[in-house]
Amino acid sequence: MFNKKIKSVILAAGRGTRMKSELPKVLHTIFDKPLISYVIDAVNAAGNIDENFVIVGHEAEKVEKFIMSEYDNVKCILQSPQLGTGDAVNRAAPFLKDFDGYVIVICGDTPLITSETINDFIEFHNNNHADLTVMSAIYENPKNYGRIIRDKNKKFIAIVEEKDATYEQKAVKEVNAGIYCINWKTVSPGFSCLKSNNAQSEYYLTDIVKWAVEQNLTVQSYILENNDEIFGINTKLHLAQAAKILNKKSLERLMNEGVQIIDTESAFISPETTIGADTLILPNVYITGKNKIGNKCKIGPFAHIRDGAEIGNNVRIGNFVEIKKSIIKDNTNVSHLSYIGDSELGTGVNIGAGTITANYNPITKVKSKTVIKDGANTGSNSVLVAPVTIKEMASIGAGSIITKDVEAYSLAITRAPLKCLSNWVKNKIEQFSGRTGEK
Ligand code: UD1
Ligand code: CA
């Protein structure tokens, strides 16, 4: 690697008008994870970037609150009003005074970018001693993207936005990915020279290219091979398309690692889930967040695992089962119609159909833990009201509501005793049979 400091500026202040939503664009999620998190995580996983600035504006408090709760190496900078991407980068200038290194500028709405690509991009910029490198890609249908404009000698001279492009320029298939590597010292003076005399009356970041060319700075483009990575989310359709791309990649990785997936069209598994070899994923499984699932498990059909699951080997998570933030050890079965949340299940546990761990008190908003020790079992339709512990080998009778800890090897049952009223039905029939003809 080289000896340059690198910082990032992530643009997330725009309204995201085309999403037609009350929610800021960058807080829209794929696998329950906001778009901005995908970008911050990719930047953080790329080597050497020591400080990140996120430009917030539209619904700034919401975006900032989320970022502050998740990251401690990110500073949010307010851009108000939102005057365009060029103005957005300029908001970071006061924090980068005298900075003599590279600044990676990246849009907060490109969740598919990987840290490998970011690293490669910075390396390319550094090796070529460039002042400004713009990431580009070739799109058959370049609609919505800025076009990379070259002169007769193929020299990269400008970026023109779709809305400002001439008919000929619109035909250009090389597009601006919205990711830039900037030699801050030489290029940053250009940000205060940008003009807003364009179709959107905005200060375009893309105009920095023309400025840098005029100053005789070294400007180049880095053409990305896998153009999926720079897919920008502007609409809800784009969001669904990006989720598909991310899921496809995630399923391919899992299958390469020995996981069997019956139906790749209906299985959705987050990229942050690891699954051991010979685990079988049945149709309609939805797994979000960070989870670890062992070998030889059987998951689904119709199972929902919702973040923070640690599942051992040879575990069965069956039909219409939801698992959240729970540890489930080897050889345990949760086969049908159950909710297991904030729980710890030992080995060889059997959870009867319709067992619910009642973990949440909506009045106090407190979530409590359920512990079920090795070899214990619950009968069908049991409710375990947390905090509660079911000790080793204990048994819960079907239909019970468990509000106290249950001792090892004992049976706990809260069911009302069964009454059997002989001939009750027969008597009713006789009682009503004399009344035929009545309405
Ligand atoms: C932008 C680029 C375009 C490129 C495309 C790639 C410009 C002018 N155009 O277009 O060349 O092909 O990205 O995806 O840069 N934002 C702010 N403050 C603002 C305006 C926008 O922070 O005042 C943020 C948005 O929140 C968003 C990002 O900048 O994350 C890009 O803005 P967006 O409006 O989506 O730009 P595009 O039209 O997609
Ligand atoms: Ca965009």
Coordinates of C-alpha atoms and ligand atoms in Angstrom, one line a residue:
M1 CA 0.0 0.0 0.0
F2 CA 1.0 3.6 -0.2
N3 CA 1.6 6.3 2.3
K4 CA -1.4 8.6 1.9
K5 CA -4.1 9.4 4.3
I6 CA -7.6 8.6 3.0
K7 CA -10.9 10.0 4.2
S8 CA -14.4 9.4 2.8
V9 CA -17.3 11.8 2.1
I10 CA -20.6 9.9 1.7
L11 CA -23.5 11.9 0.1
A12 CA -26.8 11.3 1.8
A13 CA -28.6 14.6 2.0
G14 CA -30.8 14.4 -1.1
R15 CA -34.6 14.2 -0.8
G16 CA -34.8 11.0 -2.8
T17 CA -38.0 12.4 -4.5
R18 CA -38.3 9.5 -6.9
M19 CA -38.7 7.0 -4.0
K20 CA -42.1 8.7 -3.3
S21 CA -41.7 8.0 0.4
E22 CA -41.7 9.7 3.8
L23 CA -38.6 7.8 4.7
P24 CA -35.3 9.3 3.6
K25 CA -33.9 7.3 0.6
V26 CA -30.8 6.1 2.4
L27 CA -32.8 4.6 5.3
H28 CA -34.7 2.3 2.9
T29 CA -33.6 -1.2 3.6
I30 CA -32.5 -4.4 1.9
F31 CA -32.6 -7.4 4.3
D32 CA -33.6 -4.9 7.0
K33 CA -30.3 -3.0 6.6
P34 CA -30.4 0.6 5.5
L35 CA -28.8 1.5 2.2
I36 CA -26.4 3.9 3.9
S37 CA -25.1 1.1 6.1
Y38 CA -24.1 -0.9 3.0
V39 CA -22.0 2.0 1.8
I40 CA -20.4 2.8 5.2
D41 CA -19.6 -0.8 5.8
A42 CA -17.9 -1.2 2.4
V43 CA -15.9 2.0 3.0
N44 CA -14.9 0.9 6.5
A45 CA -13.9 -2.6 5.2
A46 CA -11.7 -0.9 2.6
G47 CA -8.2 -0.5 3.9
N48 CA -6.7 2.7 5.2
I49 CA -9.7 5.0 5.4
D50 CA -9.5 6.6 8.8
E51 CA -12.4 9.0 8.9
N52 CA -15.8 9.2 7.2
F53 CA -18.1 12.2 6.7
V54 CA -21.7 11.6 5.8
I55 CA -23.5 14.6 4.4
V56 CA -27.1 14.7 5.7
G57 CA -29.9 17.1 4.9
H58 CA -33.4 15.8 4.1
E59 CA -34.7 14.3 7.3
A60 CA -31.2 14.9 8.7
E61 CA -32.1 14.1 12.3
K62 CA -33.4 10.6 11.4
V63 CA -30.4 9.8 9.3
E64 CA -28.0 11.1 11.8
K65 CA -29.7 9.3 14.7
F66 CA -29.3 6.0 12.9
I67 CA -25.7 6.6 11.9
M68 CA -24.7 7.7 15.5
S69 CA -26.3 4.6 16.9
E70 CA -24.3 2.3 14.6
Y71 CA -21.0 3.9 13.9
D72 CA -18.3 5.7 15.9
N73 CA -15.9 6.7 13.1
V74 CA -18.5 8.7 11.2
K75 CA -19.2 12.4 11.4
C76 CA -22.4 13.8 10.1
I77 CA -22.4 17.2 8.3
L78 CA -25.6 19.1 7.6
Q79 CA -26.3 20.4 4.1
S80 CA -29.3 22.7 4.2
P81 CA -30.7 23.5 1.8
Q82 CA -29.7 20.7 -0.6
L83 CA -28.2 22.5 -3.5
G84 CA -26.7 19.6 -5.4
T85 CA -24.0 17.0 -5.1
G86 CA -21.2 19.5 -5.6
D87 CA -22.4 21.7 -2.8
A88 CA -22.8 18.6 -0.7
V89 CA -19.1 17.8 -1.0
N90 CA -18.2 21.4 -0.3
R91 CA -19.9 21.1 3.1
A92 CA -17.1 18.8 4.1
A93 CA -14.4 21.4 3.1
P94 CA -14.2 23.1 6.5
F95 CA -13.4 19.7 8.1
L96 CA -10.7 19.0 5.5
K97 CA -8.7 22.2 5.7
D98 CA -5.0 21.5 4.9
F99 CA -5.7 17.8 4.4
D100 CA -3.1 16.4 2.1
G101 CA -4.4 13.1 1.1
Y102 CA -7.2 11.4 -0.9
V103 CA -10.9 11.8 -0.4
I104 CA -13.2 9.1 -1.7
V105 CA -16.6 10.6 -2.5
I106 CA -19.4 8.1 -2.8
C107 CA -23.2 8.3 -3.0
G108 CA -25.1 6.9 -0.1
D109 CA -27.6 5.2 -2.6
T110 CA -25.2 2.7 -4.2
P111 CA -25.5 -0.3 -1.7
L112 CA -23.9 -2.9 -4.0
I113 CA -20.4 -1.4 -4.0
T114 CA -17.7 -3.7 -2.4
S115 CA -14.6 -2.9 -0.4
E116 CA -12.5 -4.8 -2.9
T117 CA -13.6 -2.4 -5.7
I118 CA -13.0 0.7 -3.5
N119 CA -9.5 -0.6 -2.7
D120 CA -8.7 -1.3 -6.3
F121 CA -10.0 2.1 -7.3
I122 CA -7.8 3.9 -4.8
E123 CA -4.8 1.9 -5.8
F124 CA -5.5 2.7 -9.5
H125 CA -5.7 6.5 -8.6
N126 CA -2.5 6.3 -6.7
N127 CA -0.5 4.3 -9.2
N128 CA -1.4 6.8 -12.0
H129 CA -0.6 9.8 -9.9
A130 CA -4.0 11.3 -10.8
D131 CA -5.6 14.3 -9.3
L132 CA -9.1 13.1 -9.9
T133 CA -10.4 9.6 -10.8
V134 CA -14.0 9.0 -11.6
M135 CA -15.4 5.5 -11.5
S136 CA -17.4 4.6 -14.6
A137 CA -19.2 1.6 -16.1
I138 CA -20.6 0.6 -19.4
Y139 CA -24.4 0.3 -19.5
E140 CA -26.5 -0.9 -22.4
N141 CA -29.3 1.2 -21.0
P142 CA -27.5 4.2 -19.5
K143 CA -30.7 6.1 -18.6
N144 CA -30.6 8.3 -15.4
Y145 CA -26.8 8.3 -15.2
G146 CA -24.4 11.1 -16.0
R147 CA -22.4 10.3 -19.2
I148 CA -18.7 10.3 -19.5
I149 CA -17.7 12.7 -22.3
R150 CA -14.4 12.2 -24.2
D151 CA -12.8 14.3 -26.9
K152 CA -11.6 13.1 -30.3
N153 CA -8.5 11.6 -28.7
K154 CA -10.7 9.7 -26.2
K155 CA -9.5 12.0 -23.5
F156 CA -12.0 12.2 -20.6
I157 CA -13.1 15.9 -20.5
A158 CA -16.5 16.2 -18.8
I159 CA -19.5 14.5 -17.3
V160 CA -22.9 15.5 -18.6
E161 CA -26.1 14.8 -16.7
E162 CA -28.9 13.0 -18.6
K163 CA -31.2 16.1 -18.2
D164 CA -28.5 18.3 -19.7
A165 CA -27.3 15.9 -22.4
T166 CA -27.7 16.4 -26.2
Y167 CA -29.1 13.7 -28.3
E168 CA -25.5 12.5 -29.2
Q169 CA -24.4 12.6 -25.6
K170 CA -27.4 10.5 -24.5
A171 CA -26.2 7.7 -26.8
V172 CA -22.9 7.4 -24.8
K173 CA -22.9 4.2 -22.8
E174 CA -20.1 4.9 -20.4
V175 CA -21.7 6.3 -17.3
N176 CA -20.6 8.0 -14.1
A177 CA -20.8 5.6 -11.1
G178 CA -20.9 8.5 -8.6
I179 CA -17.7 7.4 -6.9
Y180 CA -14.7 9.7 -7.1
C181 CA -11.1 9.6 -5.7
I182 CA -9.9 13.2 -5.2
N183 CA -6.5 14.5 -4.4
W184 CA -7.9 17.0 -2.0
K185 CA -5.2 19.6 -2.1
T186 CA -5.2 20.1 -5.8
V187 CA -8.9 19.5 -6.6
S188 CA -10.9 21.0 -3.7
P189 CA -10.4 24.7 -4.7
G190 CA -12.7 23.7 -7.6
F191 CA -15.7 23.1 -5.4
S192 CA -16.3 26.8 -4.8
C193 CA -16.1 27.5 -8.5
L194 CA -19.0 25.3 -9.5
K195 CA -22.0 27.0 -11.1
S196 CA -25.7 26.0 -11.0
N197 CA -26.6 27.0 -14.6
N198 CA -28.0 23.6 -15.6
A199 CA -31.4 21.8 -16.0
Q200 CA -31.7 21.1 -12.3
S201 CA -30.3 24.5 -11.1
E202 CA -28.0 22.5 -8.8
Y203 CA -24.3 22.6 -8.1
Y204 CA -23.2 19.4 -9.8
L205 CA -20.2 17.5 -8.4
T206 CA -19.8 16.2 -11.9
D207 CA -18.7 19.6 -13.1
I208 CA -15.5 19.3 -11.1
V209 CA -14.2 17.2 -14.0
K210 CA -14.4 20.1 -16.5
W211 CA -12.8 22.4 -13.9
A212 CA -10.0 20.0 -13.3
V213 CA -9.4 19.5 -17.0
E214 CA -9.2 23.3 -17.5
Q215 CA -6.6 23.5 -14.7
N216 CA -4.5 20.9 -16.5
L217 CA -4.9 18.5 -13.6
T218 CA -4.7 14.7 -14.3
V219 CA -8.2 13.4 -14.7
Q220 CA -9.0 9.8 -15.5
S221 CA -11.8 7.3 -15.4
Y222 CA -11.6 3.8 -13.9
I223 CA -13.9 1.5 -15.8
L224 CA -15.6 -1.0 -13.5
E225 CA -16.0 -4.5 -14.9
N226 CA -18.9 -5.6 -12.8
N227 CA -21.4 -2.8 -13.3
D228 CA -23.9 -4.3 -10.9
E229 CA -21.8 -2.8 -8.1
I230 CA -22.5 0.8 -8.9
F231 CA -26.2 0.3 -9.3
G232 CA -27.8 3.5 -7.8
I233 CA -31.1 3.4 -6.1
N234 CA -33.5 6.1 -7.1
T235 CA -36.9 4.3 -7.1
K236 CA -38.6 1.5 -5.3
L237 CA -38.2 -0.6 -8.4
H238 CA -34.4 -0.1 -8.2
L239 CA -34.6 -1.1 -4.5
A240 CA -36.2 -4.4 -5.5
Q241 CA -33.7 -5.0 -8.3
A242 CA -30.7 -4.3 -6.0
A243 CA -32.1 -6.7 -3.4
K244 CA -32.3 -9.4 -6.1
I245 CA -28.7 -8.8 -7.2
L246 CA -27.5 -8.9 -3.6
N247 CA -29.5 -12.1 -2.8
K248 CA -28.3 -13.9 -5.9
K249 CA -24.7 -13.2 -4.9
S250 CA -25.4 -14.3 -1.3
L251 CA -27.1 -17.6 -2.4
E252 CA -24.3 -18.3 -4.9
R253 CA -21.7 -17.9 -2.1
L254 CA -23.6 -20.2 0.2
M255 CA -24.1 -22.9 -2.4
N256 CA -20.3 -22.7 -3.2
E257 CA -19.8 -23.4 0.5
G258 CA -21.9 -26.5 0.4
V259 CA -25.4 -25.3 1.4
Q260 CA -28.2 -26.9 -0.5
I261 CA -30.9 -24.4 -1.7
I262 CA -34.0 -26.0 -3.2
D263 CA -35.5 -22.8 -4.7
T264 CA -33.2 -19.9 -5.4
E265 CA -36.2 -17.8 -6.5
S266 CA -37.9 -17.9 -3.1
A267 CA -35.0 -18.1 -0.7
F268 CA -33.8 -14.7 0.6
I269 CA -30.6 -14.9 2.7
S270 CA -28.7 -11.8 3.9
P271 CA -25.0 -11.5 2.9
E272 CA -24.1 -11.4 6.5
T273 CA -25.4 -14.9 7.3
T274 CA -23.1 -17.8 7.3
I275 CA -24.4 -21.4 6.9
G276 CA -22.5 -24.6 7.2
A277 CA -22.2 -27.4 4.6
D278 CA -25.1 -29.8 4.0
T279 CA -27.6 -27.5 5.5
L280 CA -30.8 -27.7 3.4
I281 CA -32.8 -24.5 2.7
L282 CA -36.4 -25.2 1.7
P283 CA -38.5 -22.8 -0.3
N284 CA -39.7 -19.5 1.1
V285 CA -37.1 -18.9 3.7
Y286 CA -36.3 -15.3 4.6
I287 CA -33.2 -14.6 6.6
T288 CA -32.1 -11.0 7.5
G289 CA -29.3 -9.5 9.5
K290 CA -26.2 -11.3 10.9
N291 CA -26.7 -15.0 11.7
K292 CA -24.6 -18.1 12.0
I293 CA -26.2 -21.4 11.1
G294 CA -24.3 -24.7 11.4
N295 CA -24.1 -27.9 9.3
K296 CA -26.8 -30.4 8.4
C297 CA -29.6 -28.2 9.5
K298 CA -33.0 -28.1 7.8
I299 CA -34.5 -24.6 7.4
G300 CA -38.0 -24.0 6.1
P301 CA -40.2 -24.1 4.2
F302 CA -41.6 -20.7 5.3
A303 CA -39.1 -19.9 8.0
H304 CA -38.1 -16.4 9.1
I305 CA -34.8 -15.8 10.9
R306 CA -34.5 -12.2 11.9
D307 CA -30.9 -11.3 13.0
G308 CA -28.7 -12.4 15.8
A309 CA -29.4 -16.2 15.5
E310 CA -26.7 -18.6 16.4
I311 CA -27.8 -22.0 15.3
G312 CA -25.7 -25.2 15.9
N313 CA -25.6 -28.4 13.8
N314 CA -28.4 -30.7 12.9
V315 CA -31.1 -28.2 13.9
R316 CA -34.5 -28.2 12.4
I317 CA -36.3 -24.8 11.9
G318 CA -39.6 -25.7 10.3
N319 CA -42.7 -24.3 8.8
F320 CA -43.9 -20.9 9.9
V321 CA -41.3 -20.5 12.5
E322 CA -39.7 -17.1 13.4
I323 CA -36.4 -16.9 15.2
K324 CA -34.9 -13.7 16.6
K325 CA -31.7 -13.1 18.5
S326 CA -31.5 -16.6 19.9
I327 CA -28.9 -19.3 20.4
I328 CA -30.1 -22.8 19.4
K329 CA -27.7 -25.6 20.1
D330 CA -27.1 -28.9 18.2
N331 CA -29.9 -31.5 17.5
T332 CA -32.7 -29.2 18.6
N333 CA -36.0 -29.0 16.7
V334 CA -38.4 -26.1 16.3
S335 CA -40.5 -27.7 13.7
H336 CA -43.8 -25.8 13.3
L337 CA -45.6 -22.6 14.0
S338 CA -43.4 -21.2 16.7
Y339 CA -41.8 -17.9 17.8
I340 CA -38.4 -18.1 19.5
G341 CA -37.1 -14.6 20.5
D342 CA -34.3 -13.5 22.9
S343 CA -33.9 -17.2 23.9
E344 CA -31.3 -19.8 24.5
L345 CA -32.1 -23.3 23.6
G346 CA -29.8 -26.2 24.7
T347 CA -29.0 -29.4 22.8
G348 CA -31.6 -32.0 22.0
V349 CA -34.5 -29.7 22.9
N350 CA -37.9 -30.3 21.3
I351 CA -40.2 -27.4 20.8
G352 CA -43.8 -28.4 20.2
A353 CA -45.9 -26.9 17.5
G354 CA -47.2 -23.4 18.3
T355 CA -44.8 -22.7 21.2
I356 CA -44.3 -19.0 21.8
T357 CA -41.6 -17.3 23.9
A358 CA -43.4 -14.2 25.1
N359 CA -40.4 -12.0 25.3
Y360 CA -41.8 -8.5 25.1
N361 CA -43.7 -6.4 27.5
P362 CA -45.4 -3.6 25.4
I363 CA -46.1 -1.5 28.5
T364 CA -42.5 -1.4 29.9
K365 CA -41.0 -2.0 26.5
V366 CA -38.6 -4.5 28.2
K367 CA -37.5 -7.6 26.4
S368 CA -36.7 -10.6 28.5
K369 CA -34.9 -13.9 28.0
T370 CA -36.2 -17.5 27.9
V371 CA -33.7 -20.3 28.6
I372 CA -34.5 -23.9 27.7
K373 CA -31.8 -26.3 28.9
D374 CA -30.6 -29.5 27.3
G375 CA -33.2 -32.2 26.5
A376 CA -36.2 -30.2 27.7
N377 CA -39.4 -30.2 25.6
T378 CA -42.5 -28.1 25.3
G379 CA -45.9 -29.4 24.4
S380 CA -47.9 -27.9 21.6
N381 CA -49.3 -24.4 22.1
S382 CA -47.2 -23.6 25.2
V383 CA -46.5 -20.0 26.1
L384 CA -43.3 -19.3 27.9
V385 CA -43.5 -15.9 29.6
A386 CA -40.0 -14.5 29.9
P387 CA -37.9 -14.1 31.9
V388 CA -38.2 -17.9 32.5
T389 CA -35.9 -20.9 32.6
I390 CA -37.0 -24.5 31.7
K391 CA -34.3 -26.7 33.2
E392 CA -32.7 -29.9 31.8
M393 CA -35.0 -32.6 30.6
A394 CA -38.1 -30.8 32.0
S395 CA -41.4 -31.3 30.1
I396 CA -44.1 -28.7 29.5
G397 CA -47.6 -30.0 29.1
A398 CA -49.4 -29.0 25.9
G399 CA -51.4 -25.7 26.2
S400 CA -49.5 -24.5 29.3
I401 CA -48.7 -20.9 30.2
I402 CA -45.4 -21.0 32.0
T403 CA -44.6 -18.0 34.2
K404 CA -42.1 -19.5 36.7
D405 CA -38.9 -21.5 36.3
V406 CA -39.4 -25.2 35.8
E407 CA -37.1 -27.7 37.6
A408 CA -35.1 -30.3 35.9
Y409 CA -36.9 -33.6 35.0
S410 CA -40.3 -32.2 36.1
L411 CA -43.5 -31.8 34.3
A412 CA -45.1 -28.4 34.3
I413 CA -48.7 -28.1 33.3
T414 CA -51.3 -25.3 33.7
R415 CA -54.1 -26.9 31.7
A416 CA -57.6 -27.0 33.4
P417 CA -58.5 -30.6 34.2
L418 CA -60.3 -32.3 31.3
K419 CA -64.1 -32.7 32.0
C420 CA -66.0 -35.3 30.0
L421 CA -69.8 -34.8 30.1
S422 CA -71.3 -38.1 28.9
N423 CA -74.1 -37.8 26.4
W424 CA -74.0 -34.0 26.4
V425 CA -74.4 -33.8 22.6
K426 CA -77.1 -36.5 22.5
N427 CA -79.1 -34.6 25.2
K428 CA -78.9 -31.4 23.3
I429 CA -80.1 -33.1 20.1
E430 CA -83.1 -34.5 21.9
Q431 CA -83.9 -31.2 23.6
F432 CA -84.1 -29.4 20.3
S433 CA -85.6 -32.2 18.2
G434 CA -89.2 -31.4 19.4
R435 CA -88.9 -27.9 18.0
T436 CA -88.8 -28.6 14.3
G437 CA -90.6 -26.0 12.2
E438 CA -89.6 -23.2 14.6
K439 CA -87.7 -20.4 13.1
Ligands
UD1_1 C1 -25.6 11.3 -9.6 C2 -24.6 11.9 -10.6 C3 -24.6 11.1 -11.9 C4 -24.3 9.7 -11.6 C5 -25.2 9.1 -10.6 C6 -24.7 7.7 -10.1 C7 -24.5 14.3 -10.1 C8 -24.9 15.7 -10.5 N1 -25.0 13.3 -10.8 O1 -26.9 11.4 -10.2 O2 -23.7 11.7 -12.8 O3 -24.4 8.9 -12.8 O4 -25.3 9.9 -9.4 O5 -25.6 7.1 -9.2 O6 -23.8 14.2 -9.1 N2 -27.2 14.4 -2.6 C9 -26.8 15.2 -1.5 N3 -27.1 16.6 -1.6 C10 -27.7 17.1 -2.7 C11 -28.1 16.3 -3.7 C12 -27.8 14.9 -3.6 O7 -26.2 14.8 -0.5 O8 -27.9 18.3 -2.7 C13 -26.9 12.9 -2.5 C14 -28.1 12.1 -2.5 O9 -28.6 11.9 -1.2 C15 -27.6 10.8 -3.2 C16 -26.4 11.3 -4.0 O10 -26.1 12.6 -3.5 O11 -27.1 9.9 -2.2 C17 -26.7 11.3 -5.5 O12 -27.8 12.2 -5.7 P1 -28.9 11.8 -6.7 O13 -29.9 12.8 -6.8 O14 -29.4 10.4 -6.5 O15 -28.1 11.9 -8.1 P2 -28.3 11.2 -9.5 O16 -29.4 11.9 -10.2 O17 -28.5 9.7 -9.3
CA2 CA -28.7 8.4 -7.5

